[in-house]
PDB file of C-alpha atoms in Angstrom:
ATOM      1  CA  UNK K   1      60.050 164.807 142.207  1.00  0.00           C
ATOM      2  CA  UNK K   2      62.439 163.682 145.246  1.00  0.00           C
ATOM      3  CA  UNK K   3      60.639 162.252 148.288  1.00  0.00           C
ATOM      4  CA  UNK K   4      61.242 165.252 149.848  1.00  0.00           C
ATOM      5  CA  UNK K   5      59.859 167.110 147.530  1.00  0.00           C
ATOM      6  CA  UNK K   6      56.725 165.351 147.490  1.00  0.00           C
ATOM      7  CA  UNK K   7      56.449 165.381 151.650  1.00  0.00           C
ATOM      8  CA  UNK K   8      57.000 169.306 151.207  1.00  0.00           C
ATOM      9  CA  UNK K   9      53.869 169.403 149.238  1.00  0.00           C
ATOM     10  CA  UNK K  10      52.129 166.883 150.930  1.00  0.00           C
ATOM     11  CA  UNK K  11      52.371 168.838 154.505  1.00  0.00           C
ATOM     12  CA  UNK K  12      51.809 172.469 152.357  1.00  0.00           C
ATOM     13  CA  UNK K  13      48.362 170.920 151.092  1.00  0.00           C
ATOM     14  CA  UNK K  14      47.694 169.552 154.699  1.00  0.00           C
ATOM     15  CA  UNK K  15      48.278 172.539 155.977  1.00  0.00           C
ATOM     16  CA  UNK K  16      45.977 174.436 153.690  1.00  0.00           C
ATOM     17  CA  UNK K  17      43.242 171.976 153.869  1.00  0.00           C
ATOM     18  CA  UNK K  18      43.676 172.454 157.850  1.00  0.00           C
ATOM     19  CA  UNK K  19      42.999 176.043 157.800  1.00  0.00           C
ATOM     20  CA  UNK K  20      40.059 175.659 155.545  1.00  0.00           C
ATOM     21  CA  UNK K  21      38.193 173.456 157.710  1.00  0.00           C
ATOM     22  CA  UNK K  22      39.264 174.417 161.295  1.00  0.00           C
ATOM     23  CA  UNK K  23      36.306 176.451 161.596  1.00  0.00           C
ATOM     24  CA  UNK K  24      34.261 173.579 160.946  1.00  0.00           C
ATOM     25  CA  UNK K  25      36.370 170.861 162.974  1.00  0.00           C
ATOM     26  CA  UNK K  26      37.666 172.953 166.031  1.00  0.00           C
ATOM     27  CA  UNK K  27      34.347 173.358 167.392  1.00  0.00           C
ATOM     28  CA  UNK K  28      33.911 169.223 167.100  1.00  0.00           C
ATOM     29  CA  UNK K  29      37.032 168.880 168.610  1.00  0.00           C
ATOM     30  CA  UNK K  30      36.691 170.969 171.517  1.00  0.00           C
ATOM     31  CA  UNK K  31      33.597 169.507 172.690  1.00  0.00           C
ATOM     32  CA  UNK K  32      31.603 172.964 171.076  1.00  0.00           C
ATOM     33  CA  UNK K  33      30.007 171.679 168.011  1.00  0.00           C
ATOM     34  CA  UNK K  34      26.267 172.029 168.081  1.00  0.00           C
ATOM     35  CA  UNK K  35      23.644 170.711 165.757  1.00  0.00           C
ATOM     36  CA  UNK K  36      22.247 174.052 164.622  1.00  0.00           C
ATOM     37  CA  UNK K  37      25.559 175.420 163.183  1.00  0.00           C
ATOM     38  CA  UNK K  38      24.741 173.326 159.812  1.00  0.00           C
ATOM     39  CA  UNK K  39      21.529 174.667 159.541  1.00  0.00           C
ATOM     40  CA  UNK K  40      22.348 178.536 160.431  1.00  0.00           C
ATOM     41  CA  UNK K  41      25.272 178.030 157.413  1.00  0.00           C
ATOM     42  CA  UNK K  42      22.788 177.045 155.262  1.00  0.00           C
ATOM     43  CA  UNK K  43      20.763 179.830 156.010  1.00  0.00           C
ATOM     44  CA  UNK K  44      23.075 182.984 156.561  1.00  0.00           C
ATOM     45  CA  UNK K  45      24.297 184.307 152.578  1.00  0.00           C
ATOM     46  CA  UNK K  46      27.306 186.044 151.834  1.00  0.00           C
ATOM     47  CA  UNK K  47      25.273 189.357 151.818  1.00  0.00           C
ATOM     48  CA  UNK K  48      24.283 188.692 155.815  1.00  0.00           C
ATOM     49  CA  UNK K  49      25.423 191.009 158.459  1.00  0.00           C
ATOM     50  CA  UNK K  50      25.321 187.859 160.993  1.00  0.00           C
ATOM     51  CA  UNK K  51      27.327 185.735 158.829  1.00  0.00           C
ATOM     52  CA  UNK K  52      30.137 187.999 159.843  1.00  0.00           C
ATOM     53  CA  UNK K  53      29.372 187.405 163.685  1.00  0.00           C
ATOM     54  CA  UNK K  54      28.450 183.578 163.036  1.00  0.00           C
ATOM     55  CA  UNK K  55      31.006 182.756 160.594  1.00  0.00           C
ATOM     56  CA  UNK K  56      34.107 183.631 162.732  1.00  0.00           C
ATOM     57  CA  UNK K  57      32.736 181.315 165.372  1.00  0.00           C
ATOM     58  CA  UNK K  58      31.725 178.232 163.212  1.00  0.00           C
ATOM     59  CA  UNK K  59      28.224 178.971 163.401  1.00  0.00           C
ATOM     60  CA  UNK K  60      27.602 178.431 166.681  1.00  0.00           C
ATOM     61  CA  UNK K  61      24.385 179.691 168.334  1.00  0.00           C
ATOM     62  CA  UNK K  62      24.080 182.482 170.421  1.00  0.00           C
ATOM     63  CA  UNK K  63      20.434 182.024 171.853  1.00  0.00           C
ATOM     64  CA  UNK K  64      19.244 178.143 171.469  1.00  0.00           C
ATOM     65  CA  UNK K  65      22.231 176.038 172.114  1.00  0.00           C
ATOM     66  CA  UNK K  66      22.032 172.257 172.292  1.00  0.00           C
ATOM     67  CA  UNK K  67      18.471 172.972 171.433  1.00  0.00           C
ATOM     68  CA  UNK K  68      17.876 174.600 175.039  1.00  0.00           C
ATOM     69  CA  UNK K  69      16.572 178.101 174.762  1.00  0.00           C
ATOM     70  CA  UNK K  70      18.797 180.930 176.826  1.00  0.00           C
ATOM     71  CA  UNK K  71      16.685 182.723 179.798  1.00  0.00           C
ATOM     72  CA  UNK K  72      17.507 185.828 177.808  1.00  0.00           C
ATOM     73  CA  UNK K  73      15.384 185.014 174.947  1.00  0.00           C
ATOM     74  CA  UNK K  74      12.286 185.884 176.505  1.00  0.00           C
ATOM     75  CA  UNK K  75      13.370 188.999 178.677  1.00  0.00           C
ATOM     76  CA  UNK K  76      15.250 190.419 174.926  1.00  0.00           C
ATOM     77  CA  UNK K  77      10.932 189.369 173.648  1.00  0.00           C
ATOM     78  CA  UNK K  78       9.793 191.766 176.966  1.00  0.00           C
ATOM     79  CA  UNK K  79      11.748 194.438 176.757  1.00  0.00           C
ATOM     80  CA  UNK K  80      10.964 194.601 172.894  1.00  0.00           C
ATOM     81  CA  UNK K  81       7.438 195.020 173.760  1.00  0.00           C
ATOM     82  CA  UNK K  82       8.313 198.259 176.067  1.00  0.00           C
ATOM     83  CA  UNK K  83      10.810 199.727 173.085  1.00  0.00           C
ATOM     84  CA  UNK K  84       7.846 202.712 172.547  1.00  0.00           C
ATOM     85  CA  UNK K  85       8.906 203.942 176.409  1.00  0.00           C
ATOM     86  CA  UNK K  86      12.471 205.014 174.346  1.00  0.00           C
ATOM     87  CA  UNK K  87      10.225 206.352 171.316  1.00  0.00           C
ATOM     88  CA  UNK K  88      11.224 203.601 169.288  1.00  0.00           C
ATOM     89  CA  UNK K  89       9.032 201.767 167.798  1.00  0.00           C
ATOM     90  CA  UNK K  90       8.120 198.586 168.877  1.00  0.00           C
ATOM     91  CA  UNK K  91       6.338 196.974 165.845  1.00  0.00           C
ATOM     92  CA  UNK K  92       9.604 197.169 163.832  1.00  0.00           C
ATOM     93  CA  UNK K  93      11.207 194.284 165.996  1.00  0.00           C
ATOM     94  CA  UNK K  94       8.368 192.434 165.410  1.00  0.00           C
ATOM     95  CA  UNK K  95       7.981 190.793 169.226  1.00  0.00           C
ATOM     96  CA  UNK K  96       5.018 189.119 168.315  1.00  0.00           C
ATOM     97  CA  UNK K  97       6.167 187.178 165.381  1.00  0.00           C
ATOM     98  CA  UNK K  98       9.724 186.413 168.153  1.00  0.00           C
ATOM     99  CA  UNK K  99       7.446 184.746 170.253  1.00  0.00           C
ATOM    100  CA  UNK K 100       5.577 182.542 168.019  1.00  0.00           C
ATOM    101  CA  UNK K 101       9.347 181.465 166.548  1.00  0.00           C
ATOM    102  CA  UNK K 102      10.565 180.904 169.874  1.00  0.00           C
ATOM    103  CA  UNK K 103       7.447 178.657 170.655  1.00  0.00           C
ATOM    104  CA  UNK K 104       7.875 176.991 167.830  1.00  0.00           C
ATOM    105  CA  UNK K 105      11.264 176.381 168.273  1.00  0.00           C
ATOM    106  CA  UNK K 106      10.886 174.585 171.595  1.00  0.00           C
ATOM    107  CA  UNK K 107       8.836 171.824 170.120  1.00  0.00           C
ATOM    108  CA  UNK K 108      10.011 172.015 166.434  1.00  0.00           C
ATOM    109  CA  UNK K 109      14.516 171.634 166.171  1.00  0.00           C
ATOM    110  CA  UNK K 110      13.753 172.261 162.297  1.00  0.00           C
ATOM    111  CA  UNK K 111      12.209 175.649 163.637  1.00  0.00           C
ATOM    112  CA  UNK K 112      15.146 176.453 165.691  1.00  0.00           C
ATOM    113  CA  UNK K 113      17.268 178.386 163.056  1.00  0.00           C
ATOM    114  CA  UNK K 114      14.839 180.590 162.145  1.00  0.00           C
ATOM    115  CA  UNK K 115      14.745 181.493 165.624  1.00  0.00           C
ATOM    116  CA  UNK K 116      17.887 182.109 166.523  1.00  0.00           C
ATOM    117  CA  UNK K 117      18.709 184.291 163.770  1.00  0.00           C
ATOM    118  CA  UNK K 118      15.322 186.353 164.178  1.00  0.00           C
ATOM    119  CA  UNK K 119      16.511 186.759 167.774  1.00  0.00           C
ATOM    120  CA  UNK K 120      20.159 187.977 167.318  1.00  0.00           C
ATOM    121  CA  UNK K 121      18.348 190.248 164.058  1.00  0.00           C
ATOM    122  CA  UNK K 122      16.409 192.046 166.919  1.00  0.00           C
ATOM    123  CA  UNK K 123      18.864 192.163 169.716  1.00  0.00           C
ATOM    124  CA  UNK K 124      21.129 194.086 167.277  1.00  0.00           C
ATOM    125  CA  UNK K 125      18.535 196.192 165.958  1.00  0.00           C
ATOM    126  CA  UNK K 126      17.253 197.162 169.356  1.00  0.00           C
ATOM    127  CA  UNK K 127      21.335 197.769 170.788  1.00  0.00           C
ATOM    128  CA  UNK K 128      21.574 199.772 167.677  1.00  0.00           C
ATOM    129  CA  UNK K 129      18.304 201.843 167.593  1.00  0.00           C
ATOM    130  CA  UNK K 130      19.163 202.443 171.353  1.00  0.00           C
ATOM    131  CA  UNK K 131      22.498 203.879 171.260  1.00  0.00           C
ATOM    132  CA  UNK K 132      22.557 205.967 168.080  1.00  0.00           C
ATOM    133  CA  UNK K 133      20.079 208.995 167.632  1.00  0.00           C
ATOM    134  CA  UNK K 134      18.476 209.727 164.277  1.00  0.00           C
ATOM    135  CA  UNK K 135      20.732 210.823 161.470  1.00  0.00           C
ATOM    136  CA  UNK K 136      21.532 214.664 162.040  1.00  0.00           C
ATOM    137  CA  UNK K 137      20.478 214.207 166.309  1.00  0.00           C
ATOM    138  CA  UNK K 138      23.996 212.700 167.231  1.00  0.00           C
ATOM    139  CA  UNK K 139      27.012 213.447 168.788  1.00  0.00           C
ATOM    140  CA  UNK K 140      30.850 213.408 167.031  1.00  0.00           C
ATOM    141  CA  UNK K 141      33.005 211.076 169.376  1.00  0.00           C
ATOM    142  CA  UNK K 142      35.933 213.303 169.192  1.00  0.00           C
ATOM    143  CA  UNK K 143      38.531 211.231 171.833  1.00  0.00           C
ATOM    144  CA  UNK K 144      39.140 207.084 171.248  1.00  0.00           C
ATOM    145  CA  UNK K 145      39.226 206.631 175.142  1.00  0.00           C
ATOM    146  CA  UNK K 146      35.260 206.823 174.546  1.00  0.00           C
ATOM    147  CA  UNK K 147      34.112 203.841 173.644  1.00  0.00           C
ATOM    148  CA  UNK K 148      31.191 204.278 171.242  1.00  0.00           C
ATOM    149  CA  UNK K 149      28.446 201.962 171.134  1.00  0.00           C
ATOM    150  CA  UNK K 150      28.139 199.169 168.767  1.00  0.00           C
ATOM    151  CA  UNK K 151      27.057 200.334 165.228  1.00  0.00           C
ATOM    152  CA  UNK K 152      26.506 197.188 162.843  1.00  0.00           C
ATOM    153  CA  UNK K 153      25.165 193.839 163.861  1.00  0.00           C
ATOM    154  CA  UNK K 154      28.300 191.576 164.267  1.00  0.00           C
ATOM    155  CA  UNK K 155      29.685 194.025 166.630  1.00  0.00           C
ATOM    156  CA  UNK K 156      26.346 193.935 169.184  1.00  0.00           C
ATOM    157  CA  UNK K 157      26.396 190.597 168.818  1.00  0.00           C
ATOM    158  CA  UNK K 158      30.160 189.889 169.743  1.00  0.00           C
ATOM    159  CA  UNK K 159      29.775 192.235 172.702  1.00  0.00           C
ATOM    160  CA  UNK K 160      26.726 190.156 173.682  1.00  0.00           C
ATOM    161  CA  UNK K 161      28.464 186.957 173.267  1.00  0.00           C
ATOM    162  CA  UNK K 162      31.795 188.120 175.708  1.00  0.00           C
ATOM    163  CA  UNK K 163      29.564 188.423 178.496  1.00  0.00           C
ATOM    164  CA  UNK K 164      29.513 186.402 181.392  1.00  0.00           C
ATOM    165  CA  UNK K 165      25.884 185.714 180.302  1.00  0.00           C
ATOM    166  CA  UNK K 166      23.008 186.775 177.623  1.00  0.00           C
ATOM    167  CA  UNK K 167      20.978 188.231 180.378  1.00  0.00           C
ATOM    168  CA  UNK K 168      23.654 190.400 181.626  1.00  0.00           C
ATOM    169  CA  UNK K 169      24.405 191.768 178.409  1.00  0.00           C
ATOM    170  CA  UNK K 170      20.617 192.321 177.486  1.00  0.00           C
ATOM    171  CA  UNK K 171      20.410 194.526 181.069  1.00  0.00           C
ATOM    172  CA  UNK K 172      24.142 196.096 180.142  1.00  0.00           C
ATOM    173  CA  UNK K 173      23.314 197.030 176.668  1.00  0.00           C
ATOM    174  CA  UNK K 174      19.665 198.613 178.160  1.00  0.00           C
ATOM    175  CA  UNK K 175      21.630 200.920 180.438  1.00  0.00           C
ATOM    176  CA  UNK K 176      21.759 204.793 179.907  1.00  0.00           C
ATOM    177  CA  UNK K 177      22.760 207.450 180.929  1.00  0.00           C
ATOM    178  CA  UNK K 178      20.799 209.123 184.178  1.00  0.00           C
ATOM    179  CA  UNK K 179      20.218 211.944 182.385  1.00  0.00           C
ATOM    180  CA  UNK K 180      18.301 209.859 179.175  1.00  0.00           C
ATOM    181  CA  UNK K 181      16.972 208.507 182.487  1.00  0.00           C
ATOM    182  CA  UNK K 182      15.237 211.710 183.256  1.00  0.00           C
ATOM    183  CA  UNK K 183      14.385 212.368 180.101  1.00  0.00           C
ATOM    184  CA  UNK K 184      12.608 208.813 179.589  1.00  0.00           C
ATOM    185  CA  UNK K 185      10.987 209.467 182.569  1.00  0.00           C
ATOM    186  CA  UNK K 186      10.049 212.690 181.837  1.00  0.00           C
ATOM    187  CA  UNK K 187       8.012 211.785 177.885  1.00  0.00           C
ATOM    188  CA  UNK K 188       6.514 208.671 179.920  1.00  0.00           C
ATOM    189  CA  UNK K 189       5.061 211.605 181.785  1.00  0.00           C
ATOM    190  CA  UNK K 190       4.111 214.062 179.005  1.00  0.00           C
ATOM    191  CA  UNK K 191       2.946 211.509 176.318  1.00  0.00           C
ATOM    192  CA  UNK K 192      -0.733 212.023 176.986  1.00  0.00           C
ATOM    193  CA  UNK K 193      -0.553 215.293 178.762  1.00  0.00           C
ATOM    194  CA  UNK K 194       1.155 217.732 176.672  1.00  0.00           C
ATOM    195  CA  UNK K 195       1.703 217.294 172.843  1.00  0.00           C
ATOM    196  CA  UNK K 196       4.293 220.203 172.535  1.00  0.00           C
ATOM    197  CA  UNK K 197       5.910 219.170 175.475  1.00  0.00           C
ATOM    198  CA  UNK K 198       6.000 215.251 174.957  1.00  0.00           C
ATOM    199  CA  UNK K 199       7.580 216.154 171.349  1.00  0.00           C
ATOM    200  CA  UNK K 200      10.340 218.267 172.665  1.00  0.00           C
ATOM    201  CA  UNK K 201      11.206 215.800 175.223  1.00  0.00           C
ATOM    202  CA  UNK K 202      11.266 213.228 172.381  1.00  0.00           C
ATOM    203  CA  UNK K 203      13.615 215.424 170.644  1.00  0.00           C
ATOM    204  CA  UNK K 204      15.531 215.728 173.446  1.00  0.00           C
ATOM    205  CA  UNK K 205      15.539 211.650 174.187  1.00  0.00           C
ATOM    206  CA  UNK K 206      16.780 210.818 170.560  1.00  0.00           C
ATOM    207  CA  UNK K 207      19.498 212.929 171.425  1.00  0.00           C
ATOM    208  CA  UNK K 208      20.496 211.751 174.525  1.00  0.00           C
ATOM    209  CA  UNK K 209      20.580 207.967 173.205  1.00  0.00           C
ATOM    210  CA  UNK K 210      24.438 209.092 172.478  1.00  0.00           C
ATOM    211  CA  UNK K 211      25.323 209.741 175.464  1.00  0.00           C
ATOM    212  CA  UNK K 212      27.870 207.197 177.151  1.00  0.00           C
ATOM    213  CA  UNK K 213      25.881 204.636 179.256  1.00  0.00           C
ATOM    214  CA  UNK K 214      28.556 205.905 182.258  1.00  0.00           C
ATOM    215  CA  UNK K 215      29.503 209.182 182.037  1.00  0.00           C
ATOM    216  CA  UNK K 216      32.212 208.419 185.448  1.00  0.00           C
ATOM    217  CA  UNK K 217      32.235 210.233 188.555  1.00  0.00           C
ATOM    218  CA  UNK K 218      33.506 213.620 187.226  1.00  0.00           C
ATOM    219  CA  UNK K 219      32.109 215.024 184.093  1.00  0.00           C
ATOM    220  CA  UNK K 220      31.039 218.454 182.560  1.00  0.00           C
ATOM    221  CA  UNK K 221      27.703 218.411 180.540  1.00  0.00           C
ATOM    222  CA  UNK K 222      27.327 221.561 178.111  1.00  0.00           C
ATOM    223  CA  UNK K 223      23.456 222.150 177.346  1.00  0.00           C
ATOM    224  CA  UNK K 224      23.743 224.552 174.167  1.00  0.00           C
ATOM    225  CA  UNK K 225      19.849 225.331 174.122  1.00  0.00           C
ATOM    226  CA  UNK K 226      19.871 226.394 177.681  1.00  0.00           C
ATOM    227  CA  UNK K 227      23.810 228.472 177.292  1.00  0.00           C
ATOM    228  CA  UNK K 228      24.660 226.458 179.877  1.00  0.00           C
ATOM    229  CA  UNK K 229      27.559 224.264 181.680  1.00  0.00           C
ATOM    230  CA  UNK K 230      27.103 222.033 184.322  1.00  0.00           C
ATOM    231  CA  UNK K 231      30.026 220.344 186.576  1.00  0.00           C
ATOM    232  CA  UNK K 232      29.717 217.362 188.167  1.00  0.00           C
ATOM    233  CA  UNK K 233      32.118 215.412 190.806  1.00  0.00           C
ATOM    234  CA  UNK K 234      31.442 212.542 192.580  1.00  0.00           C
ATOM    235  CA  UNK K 235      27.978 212.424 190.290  1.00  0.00           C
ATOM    236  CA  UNK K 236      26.925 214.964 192.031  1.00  0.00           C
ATOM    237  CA  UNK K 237      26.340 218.391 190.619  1.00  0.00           C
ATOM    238  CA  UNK K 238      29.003 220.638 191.902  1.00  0.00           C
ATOM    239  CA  UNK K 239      28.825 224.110 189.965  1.00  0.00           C
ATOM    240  CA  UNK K 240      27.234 225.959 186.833  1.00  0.00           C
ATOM    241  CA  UNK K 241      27.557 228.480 184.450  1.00  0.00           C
ATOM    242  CA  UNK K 242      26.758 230.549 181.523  1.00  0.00           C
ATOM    243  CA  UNK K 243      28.539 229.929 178.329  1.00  0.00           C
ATOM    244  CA  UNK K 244      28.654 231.346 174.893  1.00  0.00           C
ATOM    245  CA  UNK K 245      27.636 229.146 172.000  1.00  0.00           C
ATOM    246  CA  UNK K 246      26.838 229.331 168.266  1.00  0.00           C
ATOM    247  CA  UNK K 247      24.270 230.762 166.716  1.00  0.00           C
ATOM    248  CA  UNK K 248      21.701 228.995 164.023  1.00  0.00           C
ATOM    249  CA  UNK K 249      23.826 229.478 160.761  1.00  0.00           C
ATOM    250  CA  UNK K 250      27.368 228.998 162.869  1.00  0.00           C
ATOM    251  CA  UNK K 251      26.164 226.060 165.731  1.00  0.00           C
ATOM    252  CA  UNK K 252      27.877 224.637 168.609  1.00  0.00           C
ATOM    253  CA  UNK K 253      29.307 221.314 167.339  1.00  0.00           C
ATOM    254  CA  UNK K 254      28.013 218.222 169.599  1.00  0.00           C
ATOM    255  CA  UNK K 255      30.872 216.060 170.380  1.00  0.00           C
ATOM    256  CA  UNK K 256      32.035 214.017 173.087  1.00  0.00           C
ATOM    257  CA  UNK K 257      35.493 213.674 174.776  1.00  0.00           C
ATOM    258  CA  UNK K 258      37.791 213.586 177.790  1.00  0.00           C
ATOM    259  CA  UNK K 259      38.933 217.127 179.113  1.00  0.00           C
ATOM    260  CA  UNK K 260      42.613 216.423 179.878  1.00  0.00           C
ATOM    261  CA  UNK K 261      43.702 219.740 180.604  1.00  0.00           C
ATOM    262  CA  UNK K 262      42.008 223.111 180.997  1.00  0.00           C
ATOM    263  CA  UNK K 263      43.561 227.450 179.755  1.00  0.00           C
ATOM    264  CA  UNK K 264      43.218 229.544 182.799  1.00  0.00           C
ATOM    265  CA  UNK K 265      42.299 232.881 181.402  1.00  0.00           C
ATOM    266  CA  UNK K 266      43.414 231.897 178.044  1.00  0.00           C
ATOM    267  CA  UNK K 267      44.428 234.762 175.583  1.00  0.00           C
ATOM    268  CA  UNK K 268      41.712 235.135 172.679  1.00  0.00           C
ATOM    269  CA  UNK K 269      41.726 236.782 169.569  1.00  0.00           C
ATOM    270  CA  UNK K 270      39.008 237.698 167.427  1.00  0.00           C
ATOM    271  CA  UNK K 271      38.530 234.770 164.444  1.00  0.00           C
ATOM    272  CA  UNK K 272      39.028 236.401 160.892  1.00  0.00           C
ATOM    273  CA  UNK K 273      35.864 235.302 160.114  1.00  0.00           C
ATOM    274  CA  UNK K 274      34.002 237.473 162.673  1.00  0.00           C
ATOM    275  CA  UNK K 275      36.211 240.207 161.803  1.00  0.00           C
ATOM    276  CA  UNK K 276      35.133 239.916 158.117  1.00  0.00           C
ATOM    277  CA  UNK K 277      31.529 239.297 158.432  1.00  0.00           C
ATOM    278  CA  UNK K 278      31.027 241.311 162.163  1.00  0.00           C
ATOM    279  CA  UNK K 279      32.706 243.445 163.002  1.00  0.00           C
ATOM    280  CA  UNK K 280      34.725 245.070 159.920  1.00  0.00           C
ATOM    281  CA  UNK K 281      31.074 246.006 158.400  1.00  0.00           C
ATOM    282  CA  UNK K 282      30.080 247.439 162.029  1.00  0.00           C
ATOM    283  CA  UNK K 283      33.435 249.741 161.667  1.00  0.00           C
ATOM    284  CA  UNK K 284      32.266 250.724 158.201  1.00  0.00           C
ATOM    285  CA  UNK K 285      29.407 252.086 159.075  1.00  0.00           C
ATOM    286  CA  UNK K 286      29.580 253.263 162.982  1.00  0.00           C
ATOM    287  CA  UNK K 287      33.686 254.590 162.503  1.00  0.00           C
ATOM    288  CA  UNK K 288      36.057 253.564 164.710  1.00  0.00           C
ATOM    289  CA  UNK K 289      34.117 254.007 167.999  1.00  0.00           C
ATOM    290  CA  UNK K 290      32.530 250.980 167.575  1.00  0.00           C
ATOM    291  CA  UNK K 291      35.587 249.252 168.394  1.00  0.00           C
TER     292      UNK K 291
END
């Protein structure tokens, strides 16, 4: 093999080598590297969820970094232990157990892994659980300039990490919309009071965890139940009307979108459907008058 030949594969090999370990040497380099990245390695599988958010990153922590706990650990703990105000249930984040690994983890650095995964586990849960109703409550996103909430781990937790700080992205991940707001307010109100009522309003809420945090200054809001539209500009409500929807075997699909333009007094006609199963059986046996 010529000399050059042999520098050719000596700078191909260094080159590979250099993209296998940058992860692992960019952070030292850069003045990032920080002692629990080893350990949260070590303790993330291949199977994880976070491995996708850590691994990216070179395992870099998100909650305890240089072994100094982020404000936002405890206020994530606190709002955890109010997560039955949303109907959700608290127990399943486990706040308890959070706290006694984030105590631990201040006097113990061995303990400090287990913490710091346990708290990004429940951050993403709670984003998650927030944001998306049960299966069969939601909406369909129908337009991309929507931007839907986070729906796996990694993706919570890279939203979490772009913010200027954890604390602003614990308070901008709890925001919803005014009208969950309401609502919220309103099952606080009924819990103890009215069983029938408090269960329709939690119906309601799971719903309404779809809803875009902002909805903007001009939106229209469509309430099937109540055949009803709303208008509102400037966040104000502005005007209202009856609509037609769907009925129980043909519903109103719930979607969400951006009205870019609007049919004034579009032409219709009548869906073969509803002429097949309506109204040609209606002619059969009324005549033609029916029509």
């Amino acid at each position: 093999m010529s000399p050059k030949s042999t520098a050719a594969v000596a700078i191909g090999v260094g080159l590979i080598a250099g993209l296998a370990l940058a992860p692992f040497i960019a952070p030292r380099l850069n003045g990032r590297y920080d002692a629990l990245a080893a350990p949260l390695r070590a303790r993330l599988g291949p199977g994880d969820p976070l491995k996708v958010f850590y691994g990216p990153r070179g395992y870099r922590p998100l909650w305890i970094v240089h072994g100094r706990v982020d404000p936002a650990a405890p206020r994530l703990i606190a709002a955890l232990r109010t997560a039955g105000a949303d109907n959700l249930d608290a127990d399943a984040y486990d706040p308890s157990e959070l706290q006694a690994a984030l105590g631990l983890a201040k006097r113990d650095p061995a303990a400090r892994a287990r913490a710091e995964i346990a708290l990004s586990r429940a951050y993403a849960a709670y984003v998650i659980d927030l944001h998306h109703p049960a299966e069969g409550a939601g909406f369909a996103f129908v337009d991309p300039s929507v931007r839907m909430p986070p729906s796996d781990p990694a993706e919570a937790l890279r939203r979490a990490a772009a913010a200027p700080s954890l604390t602003q992205a614990l308070a901008q991940a709890r925001r919803m919309n005014p009208l969950y707001e309401r609502l919220r307010a309103a099952f606080a109100a009924w819990r103890s009071r009215g069983p029938r009522e408090s269960r329709l309003l939690a119906v309601n809420l799971e719903r309404a965890r779809a809803l875009p945090p902002d909805l903007g200054a001009r939106f229209v809001l469509v309430n099937a139940a109540a055949e009803r539209l709303w208008f509102y500009d400037d966040r104000r409500q502005r005007g209202s009307m009856r609509v037609v929807v769907g009925a129980r075997d043909n519903p109103t699909p719930q979607m969400i979108g951006a009205i870019r333009y609007a049919l004034f007094n579009p032409s219709w006609n009548v869906p073969p459907d509803l002429v097949r199963d309506d109204i040609a059986p209606a002619v059969l046996r009324r005549g033609p008058a029916y029509l």
